[in-house]
PDB file of C-alpha atoms in Angstrom:
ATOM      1  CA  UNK A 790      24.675 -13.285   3.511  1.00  0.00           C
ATOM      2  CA  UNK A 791      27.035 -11.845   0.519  1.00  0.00           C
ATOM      3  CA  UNK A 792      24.212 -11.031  -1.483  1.00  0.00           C
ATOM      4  CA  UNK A 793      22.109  -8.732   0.818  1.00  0.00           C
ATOM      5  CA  UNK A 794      22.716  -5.302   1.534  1.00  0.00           C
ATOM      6  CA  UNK A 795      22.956  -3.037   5.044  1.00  0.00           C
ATOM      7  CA  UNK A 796      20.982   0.496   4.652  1.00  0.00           C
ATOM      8  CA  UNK A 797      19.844   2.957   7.026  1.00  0.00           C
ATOM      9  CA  UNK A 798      15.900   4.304   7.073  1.00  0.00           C
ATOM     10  CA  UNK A 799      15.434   7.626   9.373  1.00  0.00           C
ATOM     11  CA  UNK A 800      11.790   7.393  10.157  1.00  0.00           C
ATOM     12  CA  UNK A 801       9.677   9.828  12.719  1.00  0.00           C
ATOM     13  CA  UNK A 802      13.483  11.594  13.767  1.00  0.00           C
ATOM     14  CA  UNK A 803      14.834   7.351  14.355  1.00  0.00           C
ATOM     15  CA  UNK A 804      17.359   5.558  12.461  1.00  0.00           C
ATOM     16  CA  UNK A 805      16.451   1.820  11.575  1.00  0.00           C
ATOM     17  CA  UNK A 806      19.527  -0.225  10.379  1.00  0.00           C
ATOM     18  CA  UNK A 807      18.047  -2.753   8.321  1.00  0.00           C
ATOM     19  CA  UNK A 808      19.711  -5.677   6.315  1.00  0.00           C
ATOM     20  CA  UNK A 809      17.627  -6.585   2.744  1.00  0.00           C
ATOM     21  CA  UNK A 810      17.775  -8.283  -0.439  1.00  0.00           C
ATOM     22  CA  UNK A 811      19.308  -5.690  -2.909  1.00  0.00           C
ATOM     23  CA  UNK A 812      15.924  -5.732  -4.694  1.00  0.00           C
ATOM     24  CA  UNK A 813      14.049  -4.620  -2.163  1.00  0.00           C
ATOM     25  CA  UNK A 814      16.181  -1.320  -1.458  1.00  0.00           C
ATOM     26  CA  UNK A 815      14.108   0.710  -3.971  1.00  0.00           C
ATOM     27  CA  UNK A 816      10.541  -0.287  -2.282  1.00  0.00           C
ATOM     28  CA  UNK A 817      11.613   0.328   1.491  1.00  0.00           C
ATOM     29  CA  UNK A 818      13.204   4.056   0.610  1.00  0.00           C
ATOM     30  CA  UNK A 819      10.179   4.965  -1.321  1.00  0.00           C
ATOM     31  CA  UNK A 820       7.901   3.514   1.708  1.00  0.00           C
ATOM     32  CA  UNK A 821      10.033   5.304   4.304  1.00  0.00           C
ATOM     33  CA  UNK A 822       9.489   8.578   1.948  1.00  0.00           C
ATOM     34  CA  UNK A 823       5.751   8.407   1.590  1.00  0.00           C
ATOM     35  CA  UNK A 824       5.895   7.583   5.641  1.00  0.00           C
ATOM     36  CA  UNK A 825       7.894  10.505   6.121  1.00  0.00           C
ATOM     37  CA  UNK A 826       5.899  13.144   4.064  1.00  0.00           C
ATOM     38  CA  UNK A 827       2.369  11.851   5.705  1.00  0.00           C
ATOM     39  CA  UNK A 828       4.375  12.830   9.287  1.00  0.00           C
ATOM     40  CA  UNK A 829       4.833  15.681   8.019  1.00  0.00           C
ATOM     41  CA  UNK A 830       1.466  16.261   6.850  1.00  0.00           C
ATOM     42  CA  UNK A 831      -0.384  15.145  10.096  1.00  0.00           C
ATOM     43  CA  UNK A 832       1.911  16.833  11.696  1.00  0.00           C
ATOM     44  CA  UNK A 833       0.964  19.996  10.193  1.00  0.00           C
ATOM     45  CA  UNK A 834      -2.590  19.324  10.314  1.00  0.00           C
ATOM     46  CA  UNK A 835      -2.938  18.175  13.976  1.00  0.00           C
ATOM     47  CA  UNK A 836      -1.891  19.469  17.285  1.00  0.00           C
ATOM     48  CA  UNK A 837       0.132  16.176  17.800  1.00  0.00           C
ATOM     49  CA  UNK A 838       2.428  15.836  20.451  1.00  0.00           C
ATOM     50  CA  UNK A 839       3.677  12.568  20.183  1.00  0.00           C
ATOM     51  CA  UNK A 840       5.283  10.538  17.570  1.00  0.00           C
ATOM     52  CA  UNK A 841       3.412   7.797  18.592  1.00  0.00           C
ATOM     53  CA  UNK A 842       0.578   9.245  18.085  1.00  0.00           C
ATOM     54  CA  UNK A 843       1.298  10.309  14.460  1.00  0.00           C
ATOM     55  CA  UNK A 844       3.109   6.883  13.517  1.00  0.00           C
ATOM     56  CA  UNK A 845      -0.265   5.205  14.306  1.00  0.00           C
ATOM     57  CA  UNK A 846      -2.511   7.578  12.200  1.00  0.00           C
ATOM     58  CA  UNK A 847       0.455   6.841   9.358  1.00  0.00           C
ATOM     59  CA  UNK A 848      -0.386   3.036   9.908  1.00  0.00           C
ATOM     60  CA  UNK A 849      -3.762   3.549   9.962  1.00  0.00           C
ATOM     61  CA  UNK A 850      -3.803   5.635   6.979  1.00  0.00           C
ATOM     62  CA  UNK A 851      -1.732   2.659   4.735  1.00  0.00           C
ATOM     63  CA  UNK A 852      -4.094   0.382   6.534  1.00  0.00           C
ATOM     64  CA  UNK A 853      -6.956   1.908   5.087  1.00  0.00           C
ATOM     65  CA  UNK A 854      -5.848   2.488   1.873  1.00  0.00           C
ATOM     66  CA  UNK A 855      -4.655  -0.940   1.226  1.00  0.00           C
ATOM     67  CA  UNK A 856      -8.013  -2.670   2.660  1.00  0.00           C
ATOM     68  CA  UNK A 857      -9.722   0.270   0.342  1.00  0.00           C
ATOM     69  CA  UNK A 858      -7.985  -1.489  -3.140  1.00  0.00           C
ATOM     70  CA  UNK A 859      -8.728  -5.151  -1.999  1.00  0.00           C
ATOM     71  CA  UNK A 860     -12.642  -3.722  -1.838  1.00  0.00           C
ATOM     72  CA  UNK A 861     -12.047  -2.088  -5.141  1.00  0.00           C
ATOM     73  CA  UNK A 862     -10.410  -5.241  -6.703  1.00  0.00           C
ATOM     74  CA  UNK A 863     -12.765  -7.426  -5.418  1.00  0.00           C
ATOM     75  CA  UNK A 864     -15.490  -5.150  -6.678  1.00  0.00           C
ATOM     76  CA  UNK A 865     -13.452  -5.446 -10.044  1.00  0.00           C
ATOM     77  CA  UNK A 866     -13.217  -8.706 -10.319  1.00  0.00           C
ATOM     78  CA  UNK A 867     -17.149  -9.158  -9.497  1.00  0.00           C
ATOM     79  CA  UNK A 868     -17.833  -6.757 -12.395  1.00  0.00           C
ATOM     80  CA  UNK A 869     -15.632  -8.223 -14.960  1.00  0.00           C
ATOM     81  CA  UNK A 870     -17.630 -11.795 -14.036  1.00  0.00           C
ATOM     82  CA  UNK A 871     -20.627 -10.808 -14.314  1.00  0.00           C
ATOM     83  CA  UNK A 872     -19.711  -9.347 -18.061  1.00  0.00           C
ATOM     84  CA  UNK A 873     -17.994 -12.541 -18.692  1.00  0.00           C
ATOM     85  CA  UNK A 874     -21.132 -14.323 -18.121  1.00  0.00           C
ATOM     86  CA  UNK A 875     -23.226 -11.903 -19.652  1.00  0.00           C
ATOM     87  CA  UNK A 876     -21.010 -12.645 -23.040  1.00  0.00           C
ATOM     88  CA  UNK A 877     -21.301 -16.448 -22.327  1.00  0.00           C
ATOM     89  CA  UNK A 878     -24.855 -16.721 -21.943  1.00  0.00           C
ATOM     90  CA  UNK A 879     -25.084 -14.714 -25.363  1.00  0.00           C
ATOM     91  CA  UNK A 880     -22.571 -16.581 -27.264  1.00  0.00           C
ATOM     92  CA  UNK A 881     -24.596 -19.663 -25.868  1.00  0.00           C
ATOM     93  CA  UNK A 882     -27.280 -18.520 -27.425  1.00  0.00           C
ATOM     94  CA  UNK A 883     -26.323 -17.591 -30.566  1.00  0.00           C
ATOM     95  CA  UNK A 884     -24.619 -21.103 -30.492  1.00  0.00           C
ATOM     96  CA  UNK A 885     -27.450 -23.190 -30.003  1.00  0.00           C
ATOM     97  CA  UNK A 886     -29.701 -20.726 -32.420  1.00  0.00           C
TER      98      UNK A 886
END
């Protein structure tokens, strides 16, 4: 327990004491920033009343976005294979030739 470190996180007007691995100090502020400025934003968009209510258009935002970039990836990698065996087939060829 020496080696991890106690920080606060304010969050939607809440304070969250949290204890963490030093190395993960850097991630969780930047998270808790980003969460913070898309409050803000929906906030300002929205007639929202409730916290609640924004906090689970935040989640579903991050939600989104992080399903969106395993599609992407996956799309990616699909891509990349098929070129891969696009250049195989053709060094195959040349090969046998």
């Amino acid at each position: 327990m020496a080696d991890k470190l106690k920080i606060k996180l304010s969050i939607a007007d809440r304070v969250y004491p949290l204890t963490i691995n030093p190395q993960q100090e850097e991630g969780l502020r930047k998270a808790a920033k980003k969460i913070e400025a898309m409050i803000k934003q929906f906030e300002q968009s929205y007639a929202v009343r409730d916290k609640q209510d924004v906090l689970a258009m935040c989640a579903l935002q991050f939600a989104a976005q992080t399903e969106q970039k395993d599609i992407d990836r996956s799309t990616d990698t699909l891509k990349a294979e098929d070129k891969l065996k696009s250049l195989n087939d053709l060094l195959q060829k040349h090969l046998v030739s």
